[in-house]
Coordinates of N, CA and C in Angstrom, one line a residue:
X1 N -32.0 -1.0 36.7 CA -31.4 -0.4 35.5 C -31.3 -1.6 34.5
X2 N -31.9 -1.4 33.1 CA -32.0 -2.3 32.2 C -31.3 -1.8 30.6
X3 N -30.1 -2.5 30.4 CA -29.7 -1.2 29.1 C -29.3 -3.3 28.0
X4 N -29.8 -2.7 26.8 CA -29.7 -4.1 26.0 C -28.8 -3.2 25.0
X5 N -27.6 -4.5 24.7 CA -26.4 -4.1 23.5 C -26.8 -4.5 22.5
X6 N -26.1 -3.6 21.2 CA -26.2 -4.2 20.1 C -24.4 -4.1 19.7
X7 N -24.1 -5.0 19.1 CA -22.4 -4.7 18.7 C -22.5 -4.8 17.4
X8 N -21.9 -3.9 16.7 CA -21.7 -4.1 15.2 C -20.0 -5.0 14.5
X9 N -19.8 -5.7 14.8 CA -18.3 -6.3 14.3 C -18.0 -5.9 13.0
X10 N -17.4 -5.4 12.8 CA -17.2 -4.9 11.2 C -16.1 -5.4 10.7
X11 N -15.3 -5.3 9.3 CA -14.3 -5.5 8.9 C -13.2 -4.6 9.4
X12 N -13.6 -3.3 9.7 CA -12.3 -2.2 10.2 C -12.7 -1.8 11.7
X13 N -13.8 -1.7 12.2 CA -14.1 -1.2 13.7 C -15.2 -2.1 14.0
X14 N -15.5 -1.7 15.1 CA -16.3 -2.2 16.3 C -17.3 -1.0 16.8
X15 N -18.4 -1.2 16.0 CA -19.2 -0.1 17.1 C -20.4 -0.8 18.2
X16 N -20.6 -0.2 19.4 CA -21.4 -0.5 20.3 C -22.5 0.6 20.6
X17 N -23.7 0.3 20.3 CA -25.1 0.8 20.6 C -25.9 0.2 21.6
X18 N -26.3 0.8 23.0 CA -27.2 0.5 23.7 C -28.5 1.2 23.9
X19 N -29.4 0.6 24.5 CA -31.1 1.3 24.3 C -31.2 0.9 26.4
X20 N -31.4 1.9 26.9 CA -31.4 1.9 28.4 C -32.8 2.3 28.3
X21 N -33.8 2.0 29.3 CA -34.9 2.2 29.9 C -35.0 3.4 30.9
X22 N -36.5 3.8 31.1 CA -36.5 5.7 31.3 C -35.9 5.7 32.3
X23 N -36.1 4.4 33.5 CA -35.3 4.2 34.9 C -33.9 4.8 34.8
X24 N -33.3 4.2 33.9 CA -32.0 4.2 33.7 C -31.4 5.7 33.5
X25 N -32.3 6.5 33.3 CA -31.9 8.1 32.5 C -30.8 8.8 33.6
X26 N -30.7 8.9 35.0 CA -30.2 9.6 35.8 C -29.1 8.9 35.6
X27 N -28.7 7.8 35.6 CA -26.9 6.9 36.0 C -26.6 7.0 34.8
X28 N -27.3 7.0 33.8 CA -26.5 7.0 31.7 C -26.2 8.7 31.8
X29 N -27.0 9.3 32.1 CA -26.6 11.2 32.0 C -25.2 11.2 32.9
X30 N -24.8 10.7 34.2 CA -23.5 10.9 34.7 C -22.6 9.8 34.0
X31 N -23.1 8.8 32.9 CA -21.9 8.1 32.3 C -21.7 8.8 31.3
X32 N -22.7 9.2 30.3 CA -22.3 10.2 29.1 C -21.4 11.4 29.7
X33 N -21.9 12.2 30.5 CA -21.4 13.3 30.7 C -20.1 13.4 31.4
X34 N -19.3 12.1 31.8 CA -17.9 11.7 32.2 C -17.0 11.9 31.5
X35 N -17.4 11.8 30.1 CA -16.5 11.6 28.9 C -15.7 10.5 29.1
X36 N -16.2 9.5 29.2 CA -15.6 8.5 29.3 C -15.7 7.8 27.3
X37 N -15.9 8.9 26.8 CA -15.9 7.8 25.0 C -17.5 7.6 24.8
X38 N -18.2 8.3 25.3 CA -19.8 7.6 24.9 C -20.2 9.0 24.5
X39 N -21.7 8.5 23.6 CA -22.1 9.8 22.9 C -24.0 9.8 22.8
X40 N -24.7 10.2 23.1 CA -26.1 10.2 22.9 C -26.5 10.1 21.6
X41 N -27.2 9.4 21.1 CA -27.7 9.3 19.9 C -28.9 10.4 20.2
X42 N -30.4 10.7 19.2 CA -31.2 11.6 18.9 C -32.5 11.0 19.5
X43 N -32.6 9.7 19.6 CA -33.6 9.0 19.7 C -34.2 8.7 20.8
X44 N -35.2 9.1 21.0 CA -36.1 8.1 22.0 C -37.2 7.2 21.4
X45 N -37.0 6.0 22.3 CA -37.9 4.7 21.6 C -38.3 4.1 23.2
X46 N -39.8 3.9 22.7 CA -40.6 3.4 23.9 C -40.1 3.7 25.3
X47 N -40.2 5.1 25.6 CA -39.6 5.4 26.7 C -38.2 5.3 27.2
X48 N -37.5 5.4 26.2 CA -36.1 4.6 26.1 C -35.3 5.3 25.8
X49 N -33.7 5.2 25.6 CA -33.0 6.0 25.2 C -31.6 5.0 24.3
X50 N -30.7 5.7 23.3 CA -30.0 5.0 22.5 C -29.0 5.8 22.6
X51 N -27.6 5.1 23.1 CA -26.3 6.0 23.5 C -25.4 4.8 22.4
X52 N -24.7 5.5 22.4 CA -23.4 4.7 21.4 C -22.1 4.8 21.7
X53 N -21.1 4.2 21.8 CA -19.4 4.4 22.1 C -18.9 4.3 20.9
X54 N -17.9 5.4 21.0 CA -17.0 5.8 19.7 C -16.3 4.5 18.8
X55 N -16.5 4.5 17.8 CA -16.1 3.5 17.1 C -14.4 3.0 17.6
X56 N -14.1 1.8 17.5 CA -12.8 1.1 18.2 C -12.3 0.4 16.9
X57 N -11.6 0.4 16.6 CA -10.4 0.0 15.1 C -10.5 -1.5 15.4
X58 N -10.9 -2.5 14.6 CA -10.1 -4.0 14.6 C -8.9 -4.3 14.9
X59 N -8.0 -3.6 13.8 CA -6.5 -3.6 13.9 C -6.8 -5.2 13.5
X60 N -7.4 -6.1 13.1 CA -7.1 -7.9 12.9 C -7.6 -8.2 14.3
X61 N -8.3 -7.8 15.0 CA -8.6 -8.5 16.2 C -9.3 -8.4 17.1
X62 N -10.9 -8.8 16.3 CA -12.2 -8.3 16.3 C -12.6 -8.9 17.5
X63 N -12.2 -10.3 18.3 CA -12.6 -11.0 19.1 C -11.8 -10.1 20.6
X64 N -10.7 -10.0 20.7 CA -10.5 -8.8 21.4 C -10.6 -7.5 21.6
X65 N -11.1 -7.0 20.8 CA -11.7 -5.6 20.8 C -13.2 -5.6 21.2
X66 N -14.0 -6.6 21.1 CA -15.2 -6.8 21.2 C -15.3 -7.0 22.6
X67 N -14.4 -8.0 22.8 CA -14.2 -8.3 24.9 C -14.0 -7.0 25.1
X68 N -13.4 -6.2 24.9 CA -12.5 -4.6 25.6 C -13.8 -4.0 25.6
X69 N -14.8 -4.0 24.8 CA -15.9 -2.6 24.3 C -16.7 -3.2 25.3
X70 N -16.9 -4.3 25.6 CA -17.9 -5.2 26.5 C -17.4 -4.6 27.8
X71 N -16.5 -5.1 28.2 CA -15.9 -4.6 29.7 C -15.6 -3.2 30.4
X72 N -15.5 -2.6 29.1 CA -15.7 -0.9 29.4 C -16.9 -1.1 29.8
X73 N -17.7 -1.2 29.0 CA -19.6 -1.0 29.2 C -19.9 -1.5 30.8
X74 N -19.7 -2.7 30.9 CA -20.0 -3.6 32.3 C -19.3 -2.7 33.5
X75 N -18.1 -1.7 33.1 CA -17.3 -1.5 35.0 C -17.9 0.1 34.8
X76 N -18.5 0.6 33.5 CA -19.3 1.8 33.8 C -20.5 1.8 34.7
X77 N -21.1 0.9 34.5 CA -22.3 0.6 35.2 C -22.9 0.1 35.7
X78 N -23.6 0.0 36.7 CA -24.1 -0.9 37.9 C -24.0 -2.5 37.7
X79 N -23.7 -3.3 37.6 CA -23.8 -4.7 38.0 C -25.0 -5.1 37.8
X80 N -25.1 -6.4 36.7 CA -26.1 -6.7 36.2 C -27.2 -6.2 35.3
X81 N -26.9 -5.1 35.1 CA -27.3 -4.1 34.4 C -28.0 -4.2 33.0
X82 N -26.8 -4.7 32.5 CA -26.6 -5.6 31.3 C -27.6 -6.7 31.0
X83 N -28.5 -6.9 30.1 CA -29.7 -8.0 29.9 C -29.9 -8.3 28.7
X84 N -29.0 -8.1 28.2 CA -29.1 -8.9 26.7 C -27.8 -8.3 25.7
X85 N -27.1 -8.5 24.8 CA -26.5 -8.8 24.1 C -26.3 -9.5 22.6
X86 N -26.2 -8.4 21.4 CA -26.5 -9.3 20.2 C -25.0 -8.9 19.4
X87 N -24.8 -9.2 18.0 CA -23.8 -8.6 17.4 C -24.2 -8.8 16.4
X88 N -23.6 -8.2 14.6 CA -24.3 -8.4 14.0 C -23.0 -7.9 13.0
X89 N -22.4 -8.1 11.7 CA -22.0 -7.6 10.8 C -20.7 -8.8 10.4
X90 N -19.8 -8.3 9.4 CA -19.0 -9.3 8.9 C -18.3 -10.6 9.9
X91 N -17.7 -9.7 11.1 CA -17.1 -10.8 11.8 C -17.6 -11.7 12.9
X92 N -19.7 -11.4 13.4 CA -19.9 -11.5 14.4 C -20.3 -12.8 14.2
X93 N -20.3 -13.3 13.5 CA -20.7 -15.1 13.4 C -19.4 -16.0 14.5
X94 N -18.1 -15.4 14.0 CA -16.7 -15.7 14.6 C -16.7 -15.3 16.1
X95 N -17.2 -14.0 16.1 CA -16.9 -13.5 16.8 C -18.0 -14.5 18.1
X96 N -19.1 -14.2 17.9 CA -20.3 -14.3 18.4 C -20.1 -15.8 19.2
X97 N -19.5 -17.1 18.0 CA -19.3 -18.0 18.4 C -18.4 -18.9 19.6
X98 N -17.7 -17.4 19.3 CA -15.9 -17.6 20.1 C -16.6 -17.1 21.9
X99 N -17.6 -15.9 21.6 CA -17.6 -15.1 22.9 C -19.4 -16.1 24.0
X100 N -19.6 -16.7 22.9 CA -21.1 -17.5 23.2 C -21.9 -16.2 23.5
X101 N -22.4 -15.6 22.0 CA -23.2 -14.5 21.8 C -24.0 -14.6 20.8
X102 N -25.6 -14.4 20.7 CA -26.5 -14.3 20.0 C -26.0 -13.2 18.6
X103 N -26.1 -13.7 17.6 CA -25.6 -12.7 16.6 C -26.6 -13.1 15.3
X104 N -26.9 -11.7 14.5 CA -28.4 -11.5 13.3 C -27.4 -10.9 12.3
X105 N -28.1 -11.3 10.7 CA -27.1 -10.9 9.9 C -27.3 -9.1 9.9
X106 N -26.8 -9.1 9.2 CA -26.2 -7.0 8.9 C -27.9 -7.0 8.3
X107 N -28.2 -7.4 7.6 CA -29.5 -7.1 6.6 C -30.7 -7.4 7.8
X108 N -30.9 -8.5 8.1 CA -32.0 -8.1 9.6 C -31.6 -7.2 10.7
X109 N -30.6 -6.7 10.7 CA -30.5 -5.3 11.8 C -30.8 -4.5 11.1
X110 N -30.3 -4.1 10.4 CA -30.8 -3.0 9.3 C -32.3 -2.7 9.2
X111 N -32.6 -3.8 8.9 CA -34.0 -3.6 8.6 C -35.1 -3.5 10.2
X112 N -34.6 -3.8 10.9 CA -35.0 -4.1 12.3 C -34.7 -2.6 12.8
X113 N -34.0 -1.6 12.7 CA -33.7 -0.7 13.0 C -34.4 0.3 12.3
X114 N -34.7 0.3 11.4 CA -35.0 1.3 10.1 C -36.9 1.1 10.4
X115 N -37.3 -0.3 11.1 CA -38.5 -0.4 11.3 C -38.6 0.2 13.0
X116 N -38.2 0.3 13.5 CA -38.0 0.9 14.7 C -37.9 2.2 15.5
X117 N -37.0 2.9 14.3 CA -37.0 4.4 14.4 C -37.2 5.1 12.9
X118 N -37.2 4.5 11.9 CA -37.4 5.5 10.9 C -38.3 4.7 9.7
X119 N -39.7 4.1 10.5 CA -40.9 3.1 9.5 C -41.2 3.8 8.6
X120 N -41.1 5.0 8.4 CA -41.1 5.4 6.8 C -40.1 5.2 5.9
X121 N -38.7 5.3 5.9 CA -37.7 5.0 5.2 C -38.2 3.3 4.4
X122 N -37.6 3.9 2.7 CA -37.8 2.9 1.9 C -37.0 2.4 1.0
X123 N -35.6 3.5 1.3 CA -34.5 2.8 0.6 C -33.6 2.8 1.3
X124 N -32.7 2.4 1.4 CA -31.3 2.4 2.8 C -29.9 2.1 2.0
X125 N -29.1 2.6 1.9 CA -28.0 2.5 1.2 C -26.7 2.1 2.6
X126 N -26.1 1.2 2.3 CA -25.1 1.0 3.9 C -23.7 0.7 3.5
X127 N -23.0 1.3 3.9 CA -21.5 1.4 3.1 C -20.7 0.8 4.3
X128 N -19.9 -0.5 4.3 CA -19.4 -1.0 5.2 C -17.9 -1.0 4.7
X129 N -17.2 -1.5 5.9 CA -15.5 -1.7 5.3 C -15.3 -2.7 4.4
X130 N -15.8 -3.4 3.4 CA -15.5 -4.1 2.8 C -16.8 -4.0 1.7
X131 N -18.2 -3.9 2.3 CA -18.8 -3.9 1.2 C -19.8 -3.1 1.1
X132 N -20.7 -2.9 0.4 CA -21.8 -1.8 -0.1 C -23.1 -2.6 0.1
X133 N -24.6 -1.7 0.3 CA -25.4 -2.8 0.6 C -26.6 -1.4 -0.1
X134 N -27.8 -2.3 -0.9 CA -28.8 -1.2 -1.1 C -30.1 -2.4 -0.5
X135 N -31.1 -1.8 0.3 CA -31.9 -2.6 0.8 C -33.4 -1.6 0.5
X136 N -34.3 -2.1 -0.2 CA -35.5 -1.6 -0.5 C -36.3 -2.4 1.0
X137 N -37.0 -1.5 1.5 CA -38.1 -2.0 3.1 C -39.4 -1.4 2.8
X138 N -40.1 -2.3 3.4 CA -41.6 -2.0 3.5 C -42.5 -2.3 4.8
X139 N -42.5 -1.9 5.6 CA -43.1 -2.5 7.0 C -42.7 -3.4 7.5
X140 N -40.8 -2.8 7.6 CA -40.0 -4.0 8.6 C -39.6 -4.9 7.4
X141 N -40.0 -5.2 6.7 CA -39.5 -6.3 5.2 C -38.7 -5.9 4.5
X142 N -37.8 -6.5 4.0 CA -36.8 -6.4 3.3 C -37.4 -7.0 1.5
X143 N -37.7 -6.0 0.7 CA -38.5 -5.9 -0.4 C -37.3 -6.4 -1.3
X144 N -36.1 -5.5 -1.3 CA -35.6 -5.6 -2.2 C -33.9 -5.9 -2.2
X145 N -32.7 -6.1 -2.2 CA -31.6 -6.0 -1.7 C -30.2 -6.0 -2.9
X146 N -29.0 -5.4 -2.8 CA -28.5 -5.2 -3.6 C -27.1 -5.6 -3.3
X147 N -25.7 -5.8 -3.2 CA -24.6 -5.6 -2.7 C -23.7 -5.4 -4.0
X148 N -22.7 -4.6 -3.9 CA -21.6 -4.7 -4.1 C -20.7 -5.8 -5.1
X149 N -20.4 -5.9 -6.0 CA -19.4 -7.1 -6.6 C -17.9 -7.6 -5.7
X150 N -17.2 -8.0 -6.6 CA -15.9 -8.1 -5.7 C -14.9 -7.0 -5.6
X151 N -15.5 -5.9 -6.6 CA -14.5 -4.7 -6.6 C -14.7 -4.0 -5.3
X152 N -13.4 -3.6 -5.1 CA -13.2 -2.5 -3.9 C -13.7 -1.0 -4.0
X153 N -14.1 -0.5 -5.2 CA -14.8 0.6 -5.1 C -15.9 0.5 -4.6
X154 N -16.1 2.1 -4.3 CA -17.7 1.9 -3.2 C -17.6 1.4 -1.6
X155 N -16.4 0.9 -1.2 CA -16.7 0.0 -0.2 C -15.9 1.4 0.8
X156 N -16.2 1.2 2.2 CA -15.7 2.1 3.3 C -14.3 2.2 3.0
X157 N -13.5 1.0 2.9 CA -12.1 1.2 3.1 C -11.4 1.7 1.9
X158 N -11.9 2.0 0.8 CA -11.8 2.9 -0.7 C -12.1 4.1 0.2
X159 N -13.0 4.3 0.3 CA -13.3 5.7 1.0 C -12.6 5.9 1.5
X160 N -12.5 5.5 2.8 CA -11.0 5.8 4.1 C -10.0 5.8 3.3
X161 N -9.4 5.1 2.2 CA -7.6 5.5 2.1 C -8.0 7.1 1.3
X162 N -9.0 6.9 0.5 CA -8.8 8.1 -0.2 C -9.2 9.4 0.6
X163 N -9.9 9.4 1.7 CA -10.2 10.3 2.5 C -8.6 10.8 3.2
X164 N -7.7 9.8 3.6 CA -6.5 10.2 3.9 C -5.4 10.6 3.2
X165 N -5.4 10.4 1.4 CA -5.0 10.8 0.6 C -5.2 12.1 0.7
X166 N -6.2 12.4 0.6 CA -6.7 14.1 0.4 C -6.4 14.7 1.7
X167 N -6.1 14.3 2.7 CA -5.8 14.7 4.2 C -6.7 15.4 4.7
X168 N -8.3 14.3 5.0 CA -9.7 14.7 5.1 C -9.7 13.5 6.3
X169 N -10.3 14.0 7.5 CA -10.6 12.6 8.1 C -12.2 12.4 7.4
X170 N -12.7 10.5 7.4 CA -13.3 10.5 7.1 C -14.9 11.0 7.0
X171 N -15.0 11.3 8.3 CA -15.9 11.9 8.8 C -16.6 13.5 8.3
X172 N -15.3 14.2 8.0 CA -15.7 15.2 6.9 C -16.2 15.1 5.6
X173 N -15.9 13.8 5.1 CA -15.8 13.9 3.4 C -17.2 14.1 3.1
X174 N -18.6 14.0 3.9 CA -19.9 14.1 3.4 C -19.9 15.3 3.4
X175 N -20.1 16.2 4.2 CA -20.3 17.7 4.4 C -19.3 18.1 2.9
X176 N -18.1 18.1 3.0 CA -17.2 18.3 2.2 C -17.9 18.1 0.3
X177 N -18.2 16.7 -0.2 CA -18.6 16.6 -1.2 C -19.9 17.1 -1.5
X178 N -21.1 17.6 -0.6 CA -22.2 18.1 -0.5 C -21.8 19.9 -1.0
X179 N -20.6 20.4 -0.3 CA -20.8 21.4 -0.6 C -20.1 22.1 -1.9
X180 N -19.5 20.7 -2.4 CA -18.4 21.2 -3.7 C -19.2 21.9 -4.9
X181 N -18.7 22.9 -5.6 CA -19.7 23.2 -6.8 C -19.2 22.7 -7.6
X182 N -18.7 21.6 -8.3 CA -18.7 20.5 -9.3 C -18.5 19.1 -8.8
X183 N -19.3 18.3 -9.4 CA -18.5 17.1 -9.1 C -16.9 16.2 -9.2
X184 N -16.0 15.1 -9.0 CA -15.2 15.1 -9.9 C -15.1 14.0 -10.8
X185 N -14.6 14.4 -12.3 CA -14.3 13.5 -13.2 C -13.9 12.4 -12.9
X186 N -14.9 11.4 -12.8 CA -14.2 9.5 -12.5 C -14.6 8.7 -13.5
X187 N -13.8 8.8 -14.5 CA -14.4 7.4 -15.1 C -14.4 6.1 -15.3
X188 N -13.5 5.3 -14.3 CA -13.4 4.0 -14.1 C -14.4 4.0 -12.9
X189 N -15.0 2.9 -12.9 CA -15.8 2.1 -11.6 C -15.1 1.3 -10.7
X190 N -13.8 1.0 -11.4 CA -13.1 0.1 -10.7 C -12.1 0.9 -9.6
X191 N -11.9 0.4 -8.5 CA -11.1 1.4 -7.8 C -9.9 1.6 -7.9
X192 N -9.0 0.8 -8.8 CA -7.5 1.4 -9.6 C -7.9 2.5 -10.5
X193 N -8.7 2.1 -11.5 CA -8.8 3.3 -12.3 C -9.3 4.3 -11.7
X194 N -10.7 4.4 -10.6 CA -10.9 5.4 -10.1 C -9.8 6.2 -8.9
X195 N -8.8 5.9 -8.5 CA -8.4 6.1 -7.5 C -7.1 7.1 -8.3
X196 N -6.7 6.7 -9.7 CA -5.8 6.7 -11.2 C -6.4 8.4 -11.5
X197 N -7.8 8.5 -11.4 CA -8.8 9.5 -11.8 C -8.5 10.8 -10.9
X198 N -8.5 10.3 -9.6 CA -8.3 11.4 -8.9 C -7.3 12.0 -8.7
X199 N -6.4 11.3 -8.8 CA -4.9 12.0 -9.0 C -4.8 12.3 -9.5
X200 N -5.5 12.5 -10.8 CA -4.8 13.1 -12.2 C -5.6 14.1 -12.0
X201 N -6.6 14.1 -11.1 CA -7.7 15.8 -10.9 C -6.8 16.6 -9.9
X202 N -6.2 15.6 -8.9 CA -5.5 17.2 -8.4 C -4.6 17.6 -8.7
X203 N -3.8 17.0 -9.9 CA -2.7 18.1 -10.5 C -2.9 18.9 -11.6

């Protein structure tokens, strides 16, 4: 059994993606199907498969939550199993360093991913807890790239409070905004005034 991690360290969670080999298909179907917190992704790549664990909150304490998502993974499955290990987003340089772990910035996974399962895609928009990211690709290359200023609009965690303002988990709010028949009135960019906007729309 051969299954390689990817960890994403973020500013507000911790998500964990692995890619198991075809061997591996019969022991991953009785770990997914335990409900033990794991979920099948859509993808098959090179004979392979991509499962993911439910995102895990920082709470401030990315280097521990990162050991906890690790050790779940290791006592689910056979011993030795495990063959590689990377991490990749705001906190995994810290993180990475502290745990003696290979770690790539956010923008080469991204792009390493996007060349991997979806080589046609040529614009990628990435909304993180802290910042915003627009990346133009071209055969795995990163053409073009964009981020975010210092303002908090646009960023995940604008999203999240206001998603809990509205008493929407965030996970709804796409389906939700897709199906509205108007848009709403915002016209600050900044996220005091935009946040100033919305309030004044629901009363």
């Amino acid at each position: 059994m051969s299954i390689f991690v990817g960890i994403d360290v973020g500013s507000l969670s911790v998500k964990l993606a692995g890619f198991a080999d075809k061997n591996s298909m019969g022991d991953l179907e009785k770990l997914i199907s335990s409900g033990s917190g794991y979920s099948w992704t859509e993808y098959t790549v090179e004979d392979g498969r991509v499962f993911v664990l439910d995102a895990v909150k920082v709470n401030g304490r990315p280097k521990e939550v990162v050991n906890s998502v690790i050790e779940k993974l290791q006592n689910e499955v056979p011993q030795g199993s495990i063959k590689g290990i990377s991490l990749t987003g705001s906190g995994s340089k810290t993180v990475g360093s502290f745990l003696g772990l290979r770690y790539i910035t956010e923008f080469k996974a991204i792009a390493q991913n996007f060349k991997t399962l979806h080589p046609k895609i040529r614009s990628v928009f990435e909304i993180g807890g802290e910042n915003s990211k627009y990346l133009g690709l071209r055969d795995g290359l990163i053409t073009d790239y964009e981020t975010n200023g210092d303002c908090a609009a646009g960023t995940g965690s604008f999203l999240d409070q206001q998603s809990k303002r509205l008493m929407y988990d965030i996970e709804q709010v796409g389906e939700i905004a897709s199906s509205a028949s108007r848009k709403a009135v915002i016209a600050g960019r900044c996220s005091v005034f935009a946040k100033s906007d919305m309030i004044h729309a629901q009363q």
